[in-house]
mmCIF file of C-alpha atoms and ligand atoms in Angstrom:
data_model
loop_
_atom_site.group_PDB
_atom_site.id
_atom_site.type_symbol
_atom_site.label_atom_id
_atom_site.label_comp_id
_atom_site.label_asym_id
_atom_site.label_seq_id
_atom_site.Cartn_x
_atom_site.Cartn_y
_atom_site.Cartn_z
ATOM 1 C CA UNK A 1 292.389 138.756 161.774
ATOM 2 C CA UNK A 2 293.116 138.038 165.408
ATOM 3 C CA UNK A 3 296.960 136.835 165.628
ATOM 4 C CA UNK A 4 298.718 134.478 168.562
ATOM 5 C CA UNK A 5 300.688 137.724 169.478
ATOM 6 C CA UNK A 6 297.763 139.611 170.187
ATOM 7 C CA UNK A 7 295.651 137.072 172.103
ATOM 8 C CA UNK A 8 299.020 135.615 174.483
ATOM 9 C CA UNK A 9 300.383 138.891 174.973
ATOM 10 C CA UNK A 10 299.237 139.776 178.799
ATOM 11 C CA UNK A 11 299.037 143.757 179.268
ATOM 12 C CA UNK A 12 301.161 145.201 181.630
ATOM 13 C CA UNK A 13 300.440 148.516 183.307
ATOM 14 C CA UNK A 14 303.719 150.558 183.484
ATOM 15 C CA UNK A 15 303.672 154.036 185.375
ATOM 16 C CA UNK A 16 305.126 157.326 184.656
ATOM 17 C CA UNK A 17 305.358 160.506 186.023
ATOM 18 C CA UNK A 18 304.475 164.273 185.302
ATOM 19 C CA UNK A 19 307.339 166.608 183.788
ATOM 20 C CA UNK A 20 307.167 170.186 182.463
ATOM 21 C CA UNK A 21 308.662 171.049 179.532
ATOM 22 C CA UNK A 22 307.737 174.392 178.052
ATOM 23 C CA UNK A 23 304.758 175.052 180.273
ATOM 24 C CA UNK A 24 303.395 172.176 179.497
ATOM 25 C CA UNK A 25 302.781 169.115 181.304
ATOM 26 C CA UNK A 26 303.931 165.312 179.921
ATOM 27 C CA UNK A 27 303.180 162.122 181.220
ATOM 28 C CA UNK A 28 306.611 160.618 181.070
ATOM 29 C CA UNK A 29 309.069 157.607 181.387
ATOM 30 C CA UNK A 30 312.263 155.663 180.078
ATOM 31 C CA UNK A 31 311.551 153.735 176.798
ATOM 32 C CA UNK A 32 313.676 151.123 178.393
ATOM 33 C CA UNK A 33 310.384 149.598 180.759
ATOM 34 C CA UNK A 34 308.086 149.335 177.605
ATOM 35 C CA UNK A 35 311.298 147.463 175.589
ATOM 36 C CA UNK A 36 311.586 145.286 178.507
ATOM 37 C CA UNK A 37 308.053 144.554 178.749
ATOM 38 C CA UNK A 38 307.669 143.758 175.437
ATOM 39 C CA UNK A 39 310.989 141.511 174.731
ATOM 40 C CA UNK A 40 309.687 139.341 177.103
ATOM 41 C CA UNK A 41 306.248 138.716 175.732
ATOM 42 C CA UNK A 42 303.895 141.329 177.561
ATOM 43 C CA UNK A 43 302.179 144.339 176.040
ATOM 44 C CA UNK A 44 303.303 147.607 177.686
ATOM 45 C CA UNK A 45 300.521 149.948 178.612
ATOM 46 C CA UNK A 46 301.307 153.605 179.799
ATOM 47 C CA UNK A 47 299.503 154.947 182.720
ATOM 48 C CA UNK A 48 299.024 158.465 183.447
ATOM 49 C CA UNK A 49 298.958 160.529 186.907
ATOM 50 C CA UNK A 50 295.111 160.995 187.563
ATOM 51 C CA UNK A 51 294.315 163.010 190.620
ATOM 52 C CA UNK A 52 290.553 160.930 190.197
ATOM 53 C CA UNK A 53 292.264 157.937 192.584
ATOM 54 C CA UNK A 54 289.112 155.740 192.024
ATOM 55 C CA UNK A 55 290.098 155.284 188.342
ATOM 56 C CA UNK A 56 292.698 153.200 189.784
ATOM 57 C CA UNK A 57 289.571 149.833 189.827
ATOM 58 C CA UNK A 58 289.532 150.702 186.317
ATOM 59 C CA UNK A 59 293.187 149.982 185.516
ATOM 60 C CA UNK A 60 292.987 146.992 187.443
ATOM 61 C CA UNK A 61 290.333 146.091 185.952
ATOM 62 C CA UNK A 62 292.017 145.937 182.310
ATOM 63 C CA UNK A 63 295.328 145.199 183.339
ATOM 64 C CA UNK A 64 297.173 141.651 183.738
ATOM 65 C CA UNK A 65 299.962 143.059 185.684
ATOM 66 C CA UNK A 66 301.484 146.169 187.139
ATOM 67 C CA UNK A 67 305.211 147.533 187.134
ATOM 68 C CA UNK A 68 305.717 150.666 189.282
ATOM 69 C CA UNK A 69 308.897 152.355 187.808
ATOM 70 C CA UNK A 70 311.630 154.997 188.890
ATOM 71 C CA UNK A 71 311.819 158.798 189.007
ATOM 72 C CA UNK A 72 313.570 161.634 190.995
ATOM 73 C CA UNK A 73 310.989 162.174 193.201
ATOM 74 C CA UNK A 74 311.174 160.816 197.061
ATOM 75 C CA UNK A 75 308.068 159.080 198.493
ATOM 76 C CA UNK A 76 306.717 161.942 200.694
ATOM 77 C CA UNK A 77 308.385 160.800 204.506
ATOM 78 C CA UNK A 78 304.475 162.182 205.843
ATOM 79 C CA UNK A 79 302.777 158.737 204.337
ATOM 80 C CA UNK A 80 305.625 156.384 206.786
ATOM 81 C CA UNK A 81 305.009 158.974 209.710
ATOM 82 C CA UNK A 82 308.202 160.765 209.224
ATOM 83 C CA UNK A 83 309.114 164.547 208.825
ATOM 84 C CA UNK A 84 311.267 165.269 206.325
ATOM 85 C CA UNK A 85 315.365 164.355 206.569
ATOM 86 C CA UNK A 86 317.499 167.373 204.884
ATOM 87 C CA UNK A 87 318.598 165.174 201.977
ATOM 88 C CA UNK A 88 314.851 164.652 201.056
ATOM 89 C CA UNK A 89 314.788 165.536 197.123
ATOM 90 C CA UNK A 90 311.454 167.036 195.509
ATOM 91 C CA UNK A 91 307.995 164.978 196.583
ATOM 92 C CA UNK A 92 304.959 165.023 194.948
ATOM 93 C CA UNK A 93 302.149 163.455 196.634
ATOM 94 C CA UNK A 94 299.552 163.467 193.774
ATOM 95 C CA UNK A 95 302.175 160.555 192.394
ATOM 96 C CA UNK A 96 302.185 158.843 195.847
ATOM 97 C CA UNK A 97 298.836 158.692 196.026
ATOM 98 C CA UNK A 98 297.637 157.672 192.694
ATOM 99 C CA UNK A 99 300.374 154.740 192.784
ATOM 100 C CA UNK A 100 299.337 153.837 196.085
ATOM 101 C CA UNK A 101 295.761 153.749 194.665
ATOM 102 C CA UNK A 102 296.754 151.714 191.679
ATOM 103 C CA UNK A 103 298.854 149.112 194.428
ATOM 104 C CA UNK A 104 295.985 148.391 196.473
ATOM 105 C CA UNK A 105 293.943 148.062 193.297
ATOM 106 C CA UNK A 106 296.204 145.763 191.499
ATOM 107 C CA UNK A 107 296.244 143.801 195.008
ATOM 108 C CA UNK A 108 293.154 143.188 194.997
ATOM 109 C CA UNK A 109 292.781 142.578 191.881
ATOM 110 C CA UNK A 110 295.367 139.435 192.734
ATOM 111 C CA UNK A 111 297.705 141.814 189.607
ATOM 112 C CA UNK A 112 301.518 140.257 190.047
ATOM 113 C CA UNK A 113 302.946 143.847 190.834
ATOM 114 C CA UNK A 114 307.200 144.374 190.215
ATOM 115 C CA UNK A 115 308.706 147.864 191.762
ATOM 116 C CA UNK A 116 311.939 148.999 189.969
ATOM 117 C CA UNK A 117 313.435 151.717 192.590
ATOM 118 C CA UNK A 118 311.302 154.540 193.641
ATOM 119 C CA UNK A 119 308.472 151.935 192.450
ATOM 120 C CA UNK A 120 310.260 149.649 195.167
ATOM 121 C CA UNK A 121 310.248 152.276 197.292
ATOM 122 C CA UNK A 122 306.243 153.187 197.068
ATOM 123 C CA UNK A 123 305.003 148.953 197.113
ATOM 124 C CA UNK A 124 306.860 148.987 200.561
ATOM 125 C CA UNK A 125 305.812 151.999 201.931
ATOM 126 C CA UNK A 126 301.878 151.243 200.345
ATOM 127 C CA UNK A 127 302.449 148.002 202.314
ATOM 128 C CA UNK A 128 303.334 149.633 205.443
ATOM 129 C CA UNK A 129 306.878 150.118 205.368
ATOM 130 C CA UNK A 130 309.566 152.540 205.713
ATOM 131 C CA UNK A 131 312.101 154.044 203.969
ATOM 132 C CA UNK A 132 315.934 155.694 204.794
ATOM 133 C CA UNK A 133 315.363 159.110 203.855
ATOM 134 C CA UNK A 134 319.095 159.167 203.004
ATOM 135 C CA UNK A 135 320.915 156.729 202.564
ATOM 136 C CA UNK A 136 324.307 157.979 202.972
ATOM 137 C CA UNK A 137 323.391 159.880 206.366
ATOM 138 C CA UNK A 138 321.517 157.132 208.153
ATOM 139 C CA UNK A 139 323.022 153.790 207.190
ATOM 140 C CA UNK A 140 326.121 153.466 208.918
ATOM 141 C CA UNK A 141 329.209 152.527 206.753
ATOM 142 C CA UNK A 142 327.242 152.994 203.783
ATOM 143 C CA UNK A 143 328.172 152.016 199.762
ATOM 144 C CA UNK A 144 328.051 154.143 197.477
ATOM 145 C CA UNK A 145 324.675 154.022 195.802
ATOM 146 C CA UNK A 146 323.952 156.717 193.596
ATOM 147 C CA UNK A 147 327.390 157.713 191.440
ATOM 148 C CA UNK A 148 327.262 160.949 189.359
ATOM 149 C CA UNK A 149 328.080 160.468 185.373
ATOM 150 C CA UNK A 150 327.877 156.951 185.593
ATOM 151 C CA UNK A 151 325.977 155.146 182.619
ATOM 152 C CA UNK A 152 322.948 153.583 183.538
ATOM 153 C CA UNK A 153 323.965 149.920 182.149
ATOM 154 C CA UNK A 154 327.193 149.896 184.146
ATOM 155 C CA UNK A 155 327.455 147.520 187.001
ATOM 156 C CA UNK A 156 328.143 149.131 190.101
ATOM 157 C CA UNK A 157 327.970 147.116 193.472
ATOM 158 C CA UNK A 158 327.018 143.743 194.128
ATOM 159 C CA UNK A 159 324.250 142.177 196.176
ATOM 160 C CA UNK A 160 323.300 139.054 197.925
ATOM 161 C CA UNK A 161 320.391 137.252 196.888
ATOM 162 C CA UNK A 162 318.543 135.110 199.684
ATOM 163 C CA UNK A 163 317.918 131.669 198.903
ATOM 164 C CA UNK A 164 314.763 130.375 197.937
ATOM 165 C CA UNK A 165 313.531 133.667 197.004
ATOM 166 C CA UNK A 166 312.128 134.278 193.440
ATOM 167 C CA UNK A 167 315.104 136.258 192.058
ATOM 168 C CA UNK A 168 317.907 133.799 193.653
ATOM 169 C CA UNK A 169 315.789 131.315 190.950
ATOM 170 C CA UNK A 170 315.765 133.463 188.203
ATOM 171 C CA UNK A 171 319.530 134.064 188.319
ATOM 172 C CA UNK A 172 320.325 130.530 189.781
ATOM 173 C CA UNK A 173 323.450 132.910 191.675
ATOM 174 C CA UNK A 174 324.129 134.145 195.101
ATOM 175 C CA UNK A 175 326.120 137.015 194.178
ATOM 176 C CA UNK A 176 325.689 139.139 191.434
ATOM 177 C CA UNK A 177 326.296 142.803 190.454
ATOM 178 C CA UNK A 178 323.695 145.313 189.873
ATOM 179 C CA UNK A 179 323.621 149.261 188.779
ATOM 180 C CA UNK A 180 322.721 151.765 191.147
ATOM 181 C CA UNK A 181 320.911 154.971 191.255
ATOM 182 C CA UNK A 182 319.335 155.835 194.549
ATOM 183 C CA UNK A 183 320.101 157.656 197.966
ATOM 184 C CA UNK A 184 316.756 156.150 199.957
ATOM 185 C CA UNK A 185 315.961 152.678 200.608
ATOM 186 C CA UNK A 186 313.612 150.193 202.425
ATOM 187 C CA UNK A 187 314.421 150.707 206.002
ATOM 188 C CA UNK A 188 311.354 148.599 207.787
ATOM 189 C CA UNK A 189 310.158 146.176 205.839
ATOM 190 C CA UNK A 190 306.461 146.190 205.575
ATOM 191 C CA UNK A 191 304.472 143.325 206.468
ATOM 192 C CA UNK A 192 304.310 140.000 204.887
ATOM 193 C CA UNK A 193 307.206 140.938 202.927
ATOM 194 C CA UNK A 194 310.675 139.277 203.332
ATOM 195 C CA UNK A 195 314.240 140.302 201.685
ATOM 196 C CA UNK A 196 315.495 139.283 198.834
ATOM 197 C CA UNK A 197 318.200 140.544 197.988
ATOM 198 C CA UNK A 198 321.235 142.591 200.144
ATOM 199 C CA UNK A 199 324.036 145.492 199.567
ATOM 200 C CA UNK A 200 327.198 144.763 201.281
ATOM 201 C CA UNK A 201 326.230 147.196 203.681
ATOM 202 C CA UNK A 202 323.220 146.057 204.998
ATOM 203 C CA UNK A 203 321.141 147.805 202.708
ATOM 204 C CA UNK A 204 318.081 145.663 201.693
ATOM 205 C CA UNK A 205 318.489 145.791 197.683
ATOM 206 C CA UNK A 206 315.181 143.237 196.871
ATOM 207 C CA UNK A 207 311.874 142.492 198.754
ATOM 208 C CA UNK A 208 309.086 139.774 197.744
ATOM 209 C CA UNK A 209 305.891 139.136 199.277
ATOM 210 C CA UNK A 210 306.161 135.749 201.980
ATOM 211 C CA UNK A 211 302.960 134.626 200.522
ATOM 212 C CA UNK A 212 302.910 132.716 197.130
ATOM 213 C CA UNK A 213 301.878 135.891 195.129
ATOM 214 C CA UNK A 214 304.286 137.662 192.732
ATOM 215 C CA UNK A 215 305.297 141.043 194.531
ATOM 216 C CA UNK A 216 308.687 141.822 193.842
ATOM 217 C CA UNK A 217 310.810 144.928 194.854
ATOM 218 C CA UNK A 218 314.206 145.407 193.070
ATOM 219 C CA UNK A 219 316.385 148.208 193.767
ATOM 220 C CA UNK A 220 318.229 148.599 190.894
ATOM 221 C CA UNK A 221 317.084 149.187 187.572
ATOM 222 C CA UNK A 222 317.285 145.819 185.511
ATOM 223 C CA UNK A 223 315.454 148.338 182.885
ATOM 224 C CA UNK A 224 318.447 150.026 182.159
ATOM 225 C CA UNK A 225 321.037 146.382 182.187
ATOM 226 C CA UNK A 226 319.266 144.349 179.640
ATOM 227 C CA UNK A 227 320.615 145.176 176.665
ATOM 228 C CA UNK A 228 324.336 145.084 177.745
ATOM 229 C CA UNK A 229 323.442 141.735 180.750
ATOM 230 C CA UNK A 230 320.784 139.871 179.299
ATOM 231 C CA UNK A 231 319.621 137.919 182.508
ATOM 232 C CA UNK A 232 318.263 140.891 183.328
ATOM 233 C CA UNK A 233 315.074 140.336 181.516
ATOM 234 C CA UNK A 234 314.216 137.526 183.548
ATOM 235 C CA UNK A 235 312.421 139.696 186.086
ATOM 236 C CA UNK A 236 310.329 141.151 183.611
ATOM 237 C CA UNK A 237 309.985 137.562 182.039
ATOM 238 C CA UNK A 238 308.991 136.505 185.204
ATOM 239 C CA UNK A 239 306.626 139.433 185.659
ATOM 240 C CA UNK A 240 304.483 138.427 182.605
ATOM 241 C CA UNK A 241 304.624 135.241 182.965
ATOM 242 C CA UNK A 242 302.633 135.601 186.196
ATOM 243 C CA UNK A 243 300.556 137.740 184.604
ATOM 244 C CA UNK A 244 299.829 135.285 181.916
ATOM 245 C CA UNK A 245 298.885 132.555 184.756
HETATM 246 MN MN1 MN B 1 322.263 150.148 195.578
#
């Protein structure tokens, strides 16, 4: 028998990334996205690395929405027309490329899309953006943005959303104070995307698309916050809500 949950629950795509763990390989993320995703209505949906791009339509295809998640590995500088910066950490282009494959086919699938850090990272760059290869080298008077042994929920800096963006609605603040666990960021902005949301220091924390269409870019990791800061979850309310609409 066919219950409300399963027929309003829109899926949401979630992506992970390849680890190796006694020679083998493991398609892999935090629990925390799936929780998230879940809480707030959606049903989470894992998707492997596939070196096969064009299965990417196929995702699409079944998905209601897409949320491009975190990981240790920097966007490879190559794919913004950079060479590498000596604080680049490890790449691995077979991720860039399949999540640039499933961006462009969530896109045009019209797919809301939210990035949480390196998946903020890859939507701008897969828009034709850039990235600071290091942070703490190339911004001048930079924060602090990636402190050792510090637990993931804690709030660390604060940022300044823009007004009349999508995130300034869902926390209905200017100021508020987010964790943080990177050392690259947006540096150009692709196209047809505006900031949302600022570091103290310049550093551009949140993106959304200009047009009406839900692509958001957070910086942070909400993920991690919404157990301990409950508002949290409105981004990934938000996210399934447009992907119920
Ligand atoms: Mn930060």
């Amino acid at each position: 028998m066919e219950t409300e949950n399963q027929v309003q629950r829109p899926v949401i795509g979630i992506s992970t990334f390849n680890t190796l763990l006694n020679e083998r390989t493991y398609s892999k993320i935090s629990h925390y996205y799936a929780q998230c995703i879940r809480r707030t209505g959606g049903l989470p949906f894992l998707i492997p690395i596939h070196r096969d791009t064009g299965l990417a339509l196929d995702y699409a295809a079944r998905l209601d929405g897409l949320l491009l998640t975190g990981g240790a590995e920097d966007v490879s500088p190559l794919f913004y027309g950079e060479e590498p910066h000596p604080s680049l950490n490890n790449i691995s282009p077979p991720r860039d490329a399949w999540e640039f494959s499933l961006i462009n086919a969530a896109l045009d699938g019209g797919l809301p899309i939210l990035g949480i850090c390196r998946g903020a990272q890859v939507l701008n760059v897969a828009l034709g953006g850039s990235l600071y290869q290091s942070v703490k080298d190339q911004v001048e008077n930079a924060l602090g943005h990636g402190p050792k042994k510090t637990q993931a929920h804690h709030l660390f800096h604060t940022v300044r959303l823009e007004r009349g963006s999508r995130l300034h609605g869902m926390f209905g603040s200017e100021k508020i104070a987010v964790n943080s666990f990177h050392h690259q960021a947006v540096k150009r902005l692709a196209k047809g995307c505006k900031a949302a949301a600022f570091a103290s220091d310049g550093v551009i924390e949140a993106f959304e698309a200009e047009n009406k269409r839900f692509v958001i870019g957070v910086q942070w990791h909400p993920e991690a916050l919404c157990r301990e800061h409950g508002e949290f979850l409105k981004i990934f309310e938000s996210l399934v809500q447009a992907a119920r609409d």
